[in-house]
Coordinates of C-alpha atoms in Angstrom, one line a residue:
Chain A
X1 CA -2.0 -7.3 24.7
X2 CA -3.5 -9.9 22.5
X3 CA -6.9 -11.2 23.6
X4 CA -6.6 -14.1 26.1
X5 CA -7.2 -17.4 24.4
X6 CA -10.0 -18.4 26.8
X7 CA -11.7 -15.1 26.1
X8 CA -11.3 -15.7 22.3
X9 CA -12.8 -19.1 22.6
X10 CA -15.6 -17.9 24.8
X11 CA -16.6 -15.2 22.4
X12 CA -16.7 -17.6 19.5
X13 CA -18.7 -20.1 21.5
X14 CA -21.3 -17.4 22.4
X15 CA -22.0 -16.5 18.7
X16 CA -24.8 -18.1 16.7
X17 CA -22.7 -19.8 14.1
X18 CA -25.5 -21.8 12.5
X19 CA -26.4 -21.9 8.8
X20 CA -29.0 -19.2 8.9
X21 CA -30.2 -16.2 6.8
X22 CA -28.2 -13.2 7.9
X23 CA -29.5 -10.7 5.4
X24 CA -30.2 -7.3 7.0
X25 CA -30.0 -3.5 6.3
X26 CA -27.0 -1.3 6.7
X27 CA -28.7 0.3 9.7
X28 CA -29.3 -3.1 11.4
X29 CA -25.7 -4.2 10.7
X30 CA -24.4 -0.9 12.2
X31 CA -25.9 -2.0 15.6
X32 CA -23.4 -4.9 15.7
X33 CA -20.6 -2.3 16.3
X34 CA -20.3 -0.9 19.8
X35 CA -18.5 2.3 20.8
X36 CA -14.9 1.5 21.7
X37 CA -14.7 -1.6 19.5
X38 CA -11.7 -2.6 17.4
X39 CA -13.0 -2.5 13.9
X40 CA -11.0 -4.1 11.1
X41 CA -11.6 -2.9 7.5
X42 CA -11.2 -5.2 4.5
X43 CA -9.7 -4.3 1.1
X44 CA -6.6 -2.2 0.6
X45 CA -6.0 1.4 -0.4
X46 CA -8.7 2.3 -3.0
X47 CA -9.8 -1.4 -3.4
X48 CA -12.9 -3.1 -2.0
X49 CA -13.2 -0.5 0.7
X50 CA -16.5 -1.2 2.5
X51 CA -17.7 2.4 2.1
X52 CA -21.4 1.7 2.5
X53 CA -20.8 0.1 5.9
X54 CA -18.5 3.0 6.9
X55 CA -21.2 5.4 5.7
X56 CA -23.7 3.7 8.0
X57 CA -21.3 3.7 11.0
X58 CA -20.6 7.4 10.6
X59 CA -24.4 8.1 10.4
X60 CA -24.9 6.0 13.5
X61 CA -22.4 8.2 15.2
X62 CA -20.2 5.5 16.5
X63 CA -17.4 6.8 18.8
X64 CA -14.0 5.7 20.2
X65 CA -13.4 2.9 17.7
X66 CA -9.9 1.7 17.1
X67 CA -9.7 0.9 13.4
X68 CA -7.2 -1.3 11.6
X69 CA -6.6 -1.9 7.9
X70 CA -3.7 -3.1 5.7
X71 CA -3.4 0.3 4.1
X72 CA -5.7 3.3 4.7
X73 CA -6.9 5.7 2.0
X74 CA -9.7 8.3 2.1
X75 CA -11.7 6.2 4.6
X76 CA -9.0 6.9 7.1
X77 CA -9.7 10.7 6.7
X78 CA -13.4 9.9 7.2
X79 CA -12.7 8.0 10.4
X80 CA -10.8 11.0 11.9
X81 CA -13.0 13.8 10.6
X82 CA -16.3 12.1 11.6
X83 CA -15.1 11.5 15.1
X84 CA -15.6 7.8 14.7
X85 CA -12.0 7.1 15.6
X86 CA -8.9 8.8 16.9
X87 CA -6.7 5.7 16.6
X88 CA -5.9 4.0 13.4
X89 CA -3.6 1.0 13.0
X90 CA -2.1 0.6 9.6
X91 CA 1.0 0.4 7.5
X92 CA 0.4 3.4 5.1
X93 CA -2.1 6.2 5.2
X94 CA -2.9 8.7 2.5
X95 CA -5.4 9.1 -0.3
X96 CA -3.0 7.5 -2.8
X97 CA 0.4 8.3 -4.2
X98 CA -1.0 10.3 -7.2
X99 CA -2.8 12.6 -4.8
X100 CA 0.1 13.2 -2.4
X101 CA 0.1 13.1 1.4
X102 CA -3.3 13.2 3.0
X103 CA -3.9 16.7 4.4
X104 CA -6.6 15.5 6.7
X105 CA -4.4 12.8 8.1
X106 CA -1.7 15.4 8.6
X107 CA -4.0 17.9 10.3
X108 CA -5.2 15.3 12.9
X109 CA -1.9 13.5 13.6
X110 CA 0.5 16.5 13.6
X111 CA -1.7 18.3 16.1
X112 CA -1.7 15.2 18.3
X113 CA -5.4 14.8 18.3
X114 CA -5.3 11.4 16.6
X115 CA -3.0 8.5 16.5
X116 CA -1.7 6.8 13.4
X117 CA -0.1 3.6 14.7
X118 CA 2.3 2.4 12.1
X119 CA 3.3 -1.2 11.5
X120 CA 4.9 -2.7 8.4
X121 CA 2.6 -4.2 5.9
X122 CA 3.8 -7.7 6.6
X123 CA 3.4 -7.1 10.3
X124 CA -0.3 -6.1 9.8
X125 CA -0.8 -9.3 7.7
X126 CA 0.9 -11.6 10.3
X127 CA -1.0 -9.9 13.2
X128 CA -4.3 -10.7 11.5
X129 CA -3.0 -14.2 10.6
X130 CA -2.0 -14.9 14.2
X131 CA -5.5 -13.8 15.2
X132 CA -6.9 -16.1 12.6
X133 CA -4.7 -19.0 13.8
X134 CA -5.7 -18.6 17.4
X135 CA -2.2 -18.0 18.6
X136 CA -1.0 -14.8 20.5
X137 CA 1.9 -13.9 18.1
X138 CA 3.8 -14.8 15.0
X139 CA 7.6 -14.5 14.4
X140 CA 8.9 -12.5 11.4
X141 CA 12.1 -11.1 10.0
X142 CA 11.3 -7.5 9.1
X143 CA 10.9 -4.2 11.1
X144 CA 14.1 -5.2 13.0
X145 CA 16.6 -2.4 13.4
X146 CA 14.0 0.3 12.3
X147 CA 12.3 3.1 14.1
X148 CA 9.0 1.6 13.0
X149 CA 9.8 -1.1 15.5
X150 CA 11.1 1.4 18.0
X151 CA 7.8 3.2 18.1
X152 CA 5.8 0.0 18.7
X153 CA 8.1 -1.7 21.1
X154 CA 9.2 0.9 23.6
X155 CA 12.8 0.2 22.4
X156 CA 15.6 2.7 22.2
X157 CA 15.0 3.7 18.6
X158 CA 12.0 6.0 19.1
X159 CA 9.5 7.6 21.4
X160 CA 7.2 4.7 22.1
X161 CA 3.6 5.3 23.0
X162 CA 2.8 3.0 26.0
X163 CA -0.8 2.7 24.7
X164 CA 0.5 0.9 21.5
X165 CA 0.4 -2.8 21.5
X166 CA 4.0 -3.9 21.9
X167 CA 6.2 -6.0 19.5
X168 CA 9.0 -7.9 21.0
X169 CA 12.2 -9.4 19.8
X170 CA 13.3 -12.9 20.8
X171 CA 16.3 -15.2 20.4
X172 CA 15.1 -18.2 18.4
X173 CA 15.1 -21.3 20.6
X174 CA 16.2 -23.4 17.7
X175 CA 18.8 -21.3 15.8
X176 CA 19.7 -18.5 18.2
X177 CA 18.7 -15.8 15.6
X178 CA 17.0 -12.6 16.4
X179 CA 13.3 -12.7 15.4
X180 CA 10.5 -10.2 15.8
X181 CA 7.3 -11.3 17.5
X182 CA 4.2 -9.4 16.4
X183 CA 1.0 -9.7 18.6
X184 CA -2.2 -11.1 17.2
X185 CA -5.1 -8.9 16.2
X186 CA -8.5 -10.3 17.0
X187 CA -10.9 -7.4 15.9
X188 CA -14.2 -7.1 17.7
X189 CA -15.8 -6.6 14.3
X190 CA -14.6 -6.9 10.7
X191 CA -16.3 -5.1 7.8
X192 CA -15.6 -6.6 4.4
X193 CA -17.1 -6.0 1.0
X194 CA -17.4 -8.8 -1.5
X195 CA -18.6 -9.3 -5.1
X196 CA -21.2 -11.9 -4.0
X197 CA -22.2 -14.1 -1.2
X198 CA -25.2 -16.2 -0.1
X199 CA -27.7 -15.2 2.6
X200 CA -25.6 -17.3 5.1
X201 CA -22.4 -15.4 4.4
X202 CA -20.5 -17.8 2.1
X203 CA -18.5 -15.3 0.1
X204 CA -16.8 -15.5 -3.3
X205 CA -14.1 -12.9 -3.9
X206 CA -12.8 -12.0 -7.4
X207 CA -9.3 -10.7 -7.9
X208 CA -7.2 -9.5 -5.0
X209 CA -8.1 -10.9 -1.6
X210 CA -5.7 -8.6 0.4
X211 CA -5.9 -9.7 4.1
X212 CA -9.6 -10.3 4.1
X213 CA -9.6 -14.1 4.6
X214 CA -7.4 -13.8 7.7
X215 CA -9.4 -10.8 8.9
X216 CA -12.6 -12.7 8.7
X217 CA -11.1 -15.7 10.6
X218 CA -9.5 -13.4 13.2
X219 CA -12.6 -11.2 14.0
X220 CA -15.2 -11.9 16.7
X221 CA -17.9 -10.7 14.4
X222 CA -18.0 -10.2 10.6
X223 CA -20.3 -7.9 8.6
X224 CA -20.2 -8.7 4.9
X225 CA -21.5 -6.1 2.4
X226 CA -22.0 -7.5 -1.0
X227 CA -22.7 -6.4 -4.6
X228 CA -25.1 -9.3 -4.9
X229 CA -26.7 -11.9 -2.7
X230 CA -26.7 -15.2 -4.6
X231 CA -28.4 -18.5 -3.7
X232 CA -26.7 -21.1 -1.5
X233 CA -27.2 -23.4 -4.4
X234 CA -24.8 -21.3 -6.5
X235 CA -22.2 -21.4 -3.7
X236 CA -22.5 -25.2 -3.4
X237 CA -21.9 -25.7 -7.1
X238 CA -18.4 -24.1 -6.8
X239 CA -17.3 -24.5 -3.2
X240 CA -13.7 -24.0 -4.2
X241 CA -14.6 -20.4 -4.9
X242 CA -15.8 -19.7 -1.3
X243 CA -13.1 -17.6 0.3
X244 CA -14.9 -16.5 3.5
X245 CA -17.1 -19.2 5.2
X246 CA -20.6 -18.6 6.6
X247 CA -19.4 -19.7 10.1
X248 CA -17.4 -16.5 10.5
X249 CA -20.2 -14.2 9.3
X250 CA -22.8 -12.4 11.4
X251 CA -24.5 -10.1 8.9
X252 CA -25.0 -9.9 5.1
X253 CA -26.0 -6.6 3.6
X254 CA -26.7 -6.3 -0.2
X255 CA -25.3 -2.9 -1.3
X256 CA -24.6 -2.4 -5.0
X257 CA -21.7 0.0 -5.6
X258 CA -20.9 -0.6 -1.9
X259 CA -17.2 0.6 -2.4
X260 CA -18.0 3.8 -4.2
X261 CA -15.9 6.0 -4.7
X262 CA -13.3 3.2 -4.5
X263 CA -12.9 0.1 -6.6
X264 CA -14.6 -3.3 -6.6
X265 CA -12.5 -5.7 -8.7
X266 CA -14.1 -6.6 -12.1
X267 CA -17.1 -4.4 -11.5
X268 CA -15.9 -0.8 -11.1
X269 CA -12.6 1.1 -10.8
X270 CA -12.1 4.1 -8.5
X271 CA -14.2 7.1 -9.2
X272 CA -11.3 9.2 -10.3
X273 CA -13.2 12.5 -10.8
X274 CA -14.8 12.2 -7.4
X275 CA -11.4 11.3 -5.8
X276 CA -9.9 14.4 -7.4
X277 CA -12.8 16.5 -6.1
X278 CA -12.3 15.1 -2.6
X279 CA -8.6 16.0 -2.8
X280 CA -9.4 19.5 -3.9
X281 CA -12.1 19.9 -1.2
X282 CA -9.5 19.0 1.5
X283 CA -6.5 20.8 0.0
X284 CA -6.8 24.3 1.5
X285 CA -8.5 23.8 4.8
X286 CA -8.5 20.0 5.4
X287 CA -10.8 19.9 8.4
X288 CA -13.4 22.3 7.0
X289 CA -13.2 20.5 3.7
X290 CA -13.7 17.1 5.3
X291 CA -16.6 18.5 7.3
X292 CA -18.3 19.8 4.1
X293 CA -17.7 16.4 2.4
X294 CA -19.2 14.6 5.3
X295 CA -22.3 16.9 5.3
X296 CA -22.8 16.5 1.5
X297 CA -22.2 12.8 1.2
X298 CA -22.7 11.2 4.6
X299 CA -25.4 13.2 6.4
X300 CA -27.6 14.8 3.8
X301 CA -28.3 11.7 1.7
X302 CA -30.9 9.5 3.5
X303 CA -30.1 6.2 1.6
X304 CA -27.1 4.6 -0.1
X305 CA -28.9 5.2 -3.4
X306 CA -29.1 8.9 -2.5
X307 CA -25.3 8.9 -1.8
X308 CA -24.6 7.4 -5.2
X309 CA -26.9 9.9 -6.8
X310 CA -24.9 12.7 -5.2
X311 CA -21.7 11.2 -6.6
X312 CA -23.5 11.2 -10.0
X313 CA -24.6 8.9 -12.7
X314 CA -21.9 10.0 -15.1
X315 CA -19.2 9.0 -12.6
X316 CA -20.9 5.7 -11.8
X317 CA -21.1 4.7 -15.5
X318 CA -17.5 5.8 -16.1
X319 CA -16.2 3.8 -13.1
X320 CA -18.3 0.8 -14.2
X321 CA -17.1 1.0 -17.8
X322 CA -13.4 1.1 -16.7
X323 CA -14.0 -1.6 -14.1
X324 CA -15.7 -4.1 -16.4
X325 CA -13.1 -3.5 -19.2
X326 CA -10.8 -6.1 -17.7
X327 CA -13.3 -8.7 -19.0
X328 CA -13.0 -7.4 -22.5
X329 CA -9.2 -7.3 -22.7
Chain U
X1 CA 3.3 -7.3 -24.7
X2 CA 6.3 -9.5 -25.3
X3 CA 5.5 -9.5 -29.1
X4 CA 5.9 -5.7 -29.0
X5 CA 8.2 -4.8 -31.9
X6 CA 10.0 -2.4 -29.5
X7 CA 11.6 -5.4 -27.9
X8 CA 14.3 -5.9 -30.4
X9 CA 14.8 -2.3 -31.1
X10 CA 17.4 -1.3 -28.5
X11 CA 20.2 -2.8 -30.5
X12 CA 19.4 -0.7 -33.5
X13 CA 19.0 2.6 -31.7
X14 CA 22.2 4.2 -30.6
X15 CA 22.6 6.8 -27.9
X16 CA 23.3 10.2 -29.4
X17 CA 27.1 10.7 -29.9
X18 CA 27.0 14.3 -28.8
X19 CA 25.4 15.8 -25.7
X20 CA 22.9 18.6 -26.2
X21 CA 24.4 22.1 -26.0
X22 CA 24.6 23.1 -22.3
X23 CA 21.9 25.8 -22.8
X24 CA 19.5 23.5 -24.7
X25 CA 16.5 22.4 -22.7
X26 CA 16.8 18.8 -21.5
X27 CA 14.9 16.4 -23.8
X28 CA 13.6 14.5 -20.8
X29 CA 12.3 15.2 -17.3
X30 CA 14.2 14.3 -14.1
X31 CA 11.6 11.6 -13.5
X32 CA 12.1 10.1 -16.9
X33 CA 15.8 10.0 -16.3
X34 CA 15.3 8.2 -13.1
X35 CA 13.0 5.6 -14.7
X36 CA 15.4 5.0 -17.6
X37 CA 18.5 4.7 -15.4
X38 CA 16.7 2.4 -12.9
X39 CA 15.3 0.2 -15.7
X40 CA 18.8 -0.5 -17.0
X41 CA 19.8 -2.0 -13.6
X42 CA 17.1 -4.7 -13.9
X43 CA 18.1 -8.0 -15.5
X44 CA 16.3 -10.6 -17.5
X45 CA 14.9 -13.4 -15.3
X46 CA 14.9 -11.4 -12.1
X47 CA 11.9 -11.1 -9.8
X48 CA 11.4 -7.5 -8.7
X49 CA 9.2 -6.2 -5.9
X50 CA 8.1 -2.8 -7.2
X51 CA 6.3 0.1 -5.7
X52 CA 4.1 2.4 -7.9
X53 CA 5.5 5.5 -9.5
X54 CA 9.1 5.5 -10.9
X55 CA 9.7 1.8 -9.8
X56 CA 6.7 0.6 -11.7
X57 CA 7.5 2.6 -14.8
X58 CA 11.1 1.4 -14.7
X59 CA 10.1 -2.2 -14.3
X60 CA 7.7 -2.1 -17.2
X61 CA 10.3 -0.2 -19.3
X62 CA 12.8 -3.0 -18.5
X63 CA 10.2 -5.6 -19.5
X64 CA 9.7 -3.8 -22.8
X65 CA 13.4 -3.5 -23.6
X66 CA 16.1 -5.7 -22.1
X67 CA 14.2 -8.0 -19.8
X68 CA 10.9 -9.3 -21.3
X69 CA 10.8 -12.1 -18.8
X70 CA 11.1 -9.8 -15.7
X71 CA 8.7 -10.9 -13.0
X72 CA 7.1 -7.9 -11.2
X73 CA 5.6 -8.4 -7.8
X74 CA 3.1 -5.9 -6.3
X75 CA 2.4 -5.9 -2.6
X76 CA -1.3 -6.0 -3.3
X77 CA -0.7 -9.7 -4.0
X78 CA 0.2 -9.8 -7.7
X79 CA 2.9 -12.0 -9.3
X80 CA 4.1 -11.3 -12.8
X81 CA 1.7 -8.8 -14.4
X82 CA 2.0 -7.0 -17.7
X83 CA 0.5 -3.6 -16.9
X84 CA -1.2 -1.9 -19.9
X85 CA 0.2 1.3 -21.3
X86 CA -1.9 4.3 -20.5
X87 CA -3.7 2.3 -17.7
X88 CA -1.2 2.7 -14.8
X89 CA -2.6 1.8 -11.4
X90 CA -3.0 4.5 -8.8
X91 CA -1.4 2.1 -6.2
X92 CA -0.2 -1.5 -6.0
X93 CA -3.6 -2.6 -5.0
X94 CA -6.0 -2.0 -7.8
X95 CA -7.2 -4.3 -10.6
X96 CA -5.0 -2.5 -13.1
X97 CA -2.0 -4.2 -11.3
X98 CA -3.3 -7.6 -12.1
X99 CA -3.4 -7.6 -15.9
X100 CA -1.9 -10.8 -17.4
X101 CA -0.5 -11.8 -14.1
X102 CA 0.7 -15.4 -13.5
X103 CA -0.9 -15.6 -10.0
X104 CA -2.8 -13.6 -7.5
X105 CA -2.2 -14.2 -3.8
X106 CA -3.0 -12.4 -0.5
X107 CA -0.9 -9.4 0.6
X108 CA 0.6 -11.5 3.4
X109 CA 1.6 -14.3 1.0
X110 CA 3.4 -12.0 -1.5
X111 CA 5.3 -10.3 1.3
X112 CA 6.3 -13.7 2.7
X113 CA 7.9 -14.4 -0.7
X114 CA 10.5 -11.7 0.4
X115 CA 11.1 -13.5 3.7
X116 CA 11.4 -16.9 2.0
X117 CA 14.0 -15.5 -0.5
X118 CA 12.1 -15.5 -3.8
X119 CA 12.7 -11.8 -4.6
X120 CA 15.9 -10.7 -6.3
X121 CA 15.4 -6.9 -6.2
X122 CA 13.3 -4.6 -4.1
X123 CA 12.6 -1.3 -5.9
X124 CA 11.1 1.8 -4.4
X125 CA 11.3 5.5 -4.0
X126 CA 12.0 7.4 -0.8
X127 CA 11.4 10.8 0.8
X128 CA 14.7 11.0 2.7
X129 CA 17.8 8.8 2.6
X130 CA 21.1 8.9 4.6
X131 CA 24.7 7.9 4.2
X132 CA 24.0 4.3 5.0
X133 CA 20.9 4.0 2.8
X134 CA 18.3 4.2 5.6
X135 CA 15.0 5.5 4.2
X136 CA 12.4 7.7 5.9
X137 CA 8.9 7.9 4.7
X138 CA 7.2 8.4 8.1
X139 CA 8.1 11.7 9.7
X140 CA 9.9 15.0 8.8
X141 CA 11.2 16.5 12.0
X142 CA 11.0 15.0 15.5
X143 CA 8.6 12.0 15.4
X144 CA 7.1 13.1 18.7
X145 CA 6.2 16.5 17.3
X146 CA 6.5 16.1 13.5
X147 CA 6.7 18.9 11.1
X148 CA 5.2 16.6 8.5
X149 CA 3.5 13.2 9.1
X150 CA 4.2 11.2 5.9
X151 CA 2.2 8.1 4.8
X152 CA 4.5 5.6 6.4
X153 CA 6.1 2.3 5.5
X154 CA 3.5 0.2 3.6
X155 CA 5.6 -2.7 2.4
X156 CA 8.7 -0.5 2.3
X157 CA 10.1 -1.7 5.5
X158 CA 9.5 -5.4 4.6
X159 CA 11.1 -5.0 1.2
X160 CA 14.1 -3.1 2.5
X161 CA 14.6 -5.6 5.3
X162 CA 14.6 -8.7 3.1
X163 CA 15.7 -7.9 -0.4
X164 CA 18.6 -6.2 -2.3
X165 CA 17.3 -2.7 -2.9
X166 CA 17.3 -0.2 -5.7
X167 CA 16.0 3.2 -4.6
X168 CA 15.0 5.8 -7.1
X169 CA 14.7 9.4 -5.9
X170 CA 15.4 13.0 -6.7
X171 CA 18.8 14.2 -5.6
X172 CA 18.3 17.1 -3.3
X173 CA 20.2 18.2 -0.2
X174 CA 17.0 18.1 1.9
X175 CA 16.5 14.4 0.8
X176 CA 20.1 13.3 1.1
X177 CA 20.8 13.9 4.8
X178 CA 23.5 12.9 7.3
X179 CA 20.9 11.0 9.4
X180 CA 17.3 10.4 8.6
X181 CA 14.7 11.8 11.0
X182 CA 13.2 8.3 11.3
X183 CA 14.3 4.9 9.9
X184 CA 11.2 3.6 8.2
X185 CA 13.0 1.2 5.9
X186 CA 16.4 0.0 7.0
X187 CA 19.5 0.4 4.8
X188 CA 22.8 -0.5 6.6
X189 CA 21.6 1.2 9.8
X190 CA 24.9 2.6 11.4
X191 CA 27.1 1.0 8.7
X192 CA 29.6 -1.9 9.0
X193 CA 27.7 -5.1 10.1
X194 CA 25.1 -3.3 12.2
X195 CA 22.3 -4.4 9.8
X196 CA 23.1 -8.1 10.3
X197 CA 23.5 -7.6 14.1
X198 CA 20.0 -6.1 14.2
X199 CA 18.6 -9.4 12.9
X200 CA 18.6 -8.6 9.2
X201 CA 21.2 -11.0 7.7
X202 CA 19.8 -10.8 4.1
X203 CA 19.3 -8.0 1.6
X204 CA 20.4 -4.4 1.9
X205 CA 21.0 -1.4 -0.3
X206 CA 22.4 -2.1 -3.7
X207 CA 21.9 1.0 -5.8
X208 CA 20.5 4.5 -5.4
X209 CA 19.5 6.1 -8.7
X210 CA 18.9 9.8 -8.8
X211 CA 18.7 12.5 -11.5
X212 CA 22.4 13.3 -10.9
X213 CA 24.0 9.9 -10.8
X214 CA 24.1 6.3 -9.6
X215 CA 25.3 5.4 -6.1
X216 CA 26.4 2.2 -4.5
X217 CA 27.7 1.3 -1.0
X218 CA 31.2 0.5 0.2
X219 CA 31.7 -3.2 0.8
X220 CA 33.1 -2.7 4.4
X221 CA 31.9 0.6 5.8
X222 CA 28.5 0.4 3.9
X223 CA 28.6 4.2 3.3
X224 CA 27.2 5.6 0.1
X225 CA 29.6 6.3 -2.8
X226 CA 29.1 7.6 -6.3
X227 CA 29.5 4.9 -9.0
X228 CA 28.5 7.0 -12.1
X229 CA 27.4 10.5 -13.0
X230 CA 24.7 11.4 -15.5
X231 CA 25.7 13.4 -18.6
X232 CA 26.5 17.0 -17.7
X233 CA 26.7 16.4 -13.9
X234 CA 29.9 17.3 -12.2
X235 CA 31.4 15.9 -9.0
X236 CA 30.9 19.3 -7.4
X237 CA 27.2 19.4 -8.3
X238 CA 26.4 16.0 -6.9
X239 CA 28.3 16.9 -3.7
X240 CA 26.6 20.2 -3.4
X241 CA 23.2 18.5 -3.5
X242 CA 24.1 16.0 -0.8
X243 CA 23.8 16.7 2.9
X244 CA 26.8 14.4 3.8
X245 CA 30.2 13.7 2.5
X246 CA 29.6 11.7 -0.7
X247 CA 32.8 10.3 -2.3
X248 CA 33.1 10.8 -6.0
X249 CA 35.9 8.8 -7.7
X250 CA 38.0 10.9 -10.0
X251 CA 37.4 8.4 -12.8
X252 CA 33.6 8.0 -12.3
X253 CA 32.1 7.0 -15.6
X254 CA 29.3 8.9 -17.3
X255 CA 26.0 7.2 -18.0
X256 CA 24.6 6.9 -21.5
X257 CA 21.7 9.4 -21.8
X258 CA 18.2 8.1 -22.3
X259 CA 17.5 6.9 -25.8
X260 CA 14.6 8.0 -27.9
X261 CA 13.2 4.5 -27.7
X262 CA 13.3 4.4 -23.9
X263 CA 11.6 7.8 -23.7
X264 CA 9.0 7.0 -26.2
X265 CA 8.1 3.8 -24.3
X266 CA 7.8 5.7 -21.1
X267 CA 5.6 8.4 -22.7
X268 CA 3.4 5.7 -24.1
X269 CA 3.1 4.1 -20.7
X270 CA 2.2 7.3 -18.9
X271 CA 0.6 9.6 -21.4
X272 CA -1.1 11.6 -18.6
X273 CA 2.3 12.1 -16.9
X274 CA 1.0 10.8 -13.6
X275 CA 4.5 9.7 -12.6
X276 CA 6.9 11.4 -15.0
X277 CA 5.9 15.1 -15.0

């Protein structure tokens, strides 16, 4: 069920939405996430994945989260393997087409130990948008007739899981056509990585914005991680570039290379050698491989800089060189 | 990219007159054949919603040959890019997708272009397809206890629900099945007018391009039928690789094999053979 409107308004009213300095550490920001929360993750596939925040949440041993994202890549594996979540809501989930189907995802979902709740990509977008608009649903014209709908509606086309949020069809009151209504998502917390923002949380995004603007508006708390914290003066010189407004933001954490080993537009591309290494580590025994990976990259490093050191300077420089090359073209 | 000298070359380069001897190794891979045959279906001026892999390669190949003004859309929110040769994106959501684009928008916005009717062709691959063009990329086996959990729809369901579709995939019996295990992306559902009845009045399957031939769909029954066979492919061979009764007209034409130019462009695009191995 979508969150009741009165509850949504109450939660918003209860937040300190003033223009104030929200800069804090990853560890402090992790305290804003409670066990059992619905966590929405910004970016898409291997782009602007807020890995530093995910790293902090795994280290803080969060449990029972429902996690949603437009498309999930290796962070989805991390959510399952770390025990942070057994319920992911997304439209597509695997490391990436060049690496094939995620073996970690397969291990957890095929054994029934974890859920992968599948909606169409546009449905994910409109669910966040409905949340951002403060309405309980939006109508749309895809998913109809498919088993993707069957699984999330309890219809005849597939084995519906009653725990899934339901989509419903309706006859349009104006035209009589069949439309699909998808329920709003109002995440408890959104984690979004940006190229730069000010201490208040006014964020500028370069390149692809994915669903992040709607996610920030829909969520009841927003944690921004950012490559750089810039002055509020800089933001005010180009207010047309502000994509996420301070009023939605509850925490700002400065984390250079905060998407590693994924991409941050204009700054670094995915760390391909590391992504290949991850795929190899999880190829034969996916669960043991993922556990090893978590140990080496999530638990042993004590700081984000330690994590980056483990990935390696050569990888960092290579990703940065490829990433910044779009400015040379 | 539009100044590429390759653009005006197709008229000068003719397809070979004779087929290679039957025992000679093919001069191209199955994936290259798929990309070439799919690219030829795209027309100048069209707007194409493309997935990565073969659809992306085919769309760029079309841009570099017969359709320099082809507008490619990526579900990451990209309108009209010219992707750089040798720098193919790993998905439709990385910065490599955005090179020389006309416009970047949110994911939701670019998908809504489908719903609004601004997309001429949707173009993607598929793991499993059935007689009525329904595609499965979610589950192999019973969805309640799947043998394989696949990555899912992504934008596939939205594209297939709202645009005329070209699907490029390998032609294998295990992929061409009587009924898909799960309808991820709708084709013509149960055939006839069942698609429209389900609330999908627009779009639908247009062509299925495989390494054996090119298929279309009957105007009334909406069942798949062969339109053309690739060089050296017999009616028996295509039937034997299909898990349902696939009609092959006796006078089915044979496609022109890939030209050297088409193959050289593809190999320049994907030198690491990410998508064409």
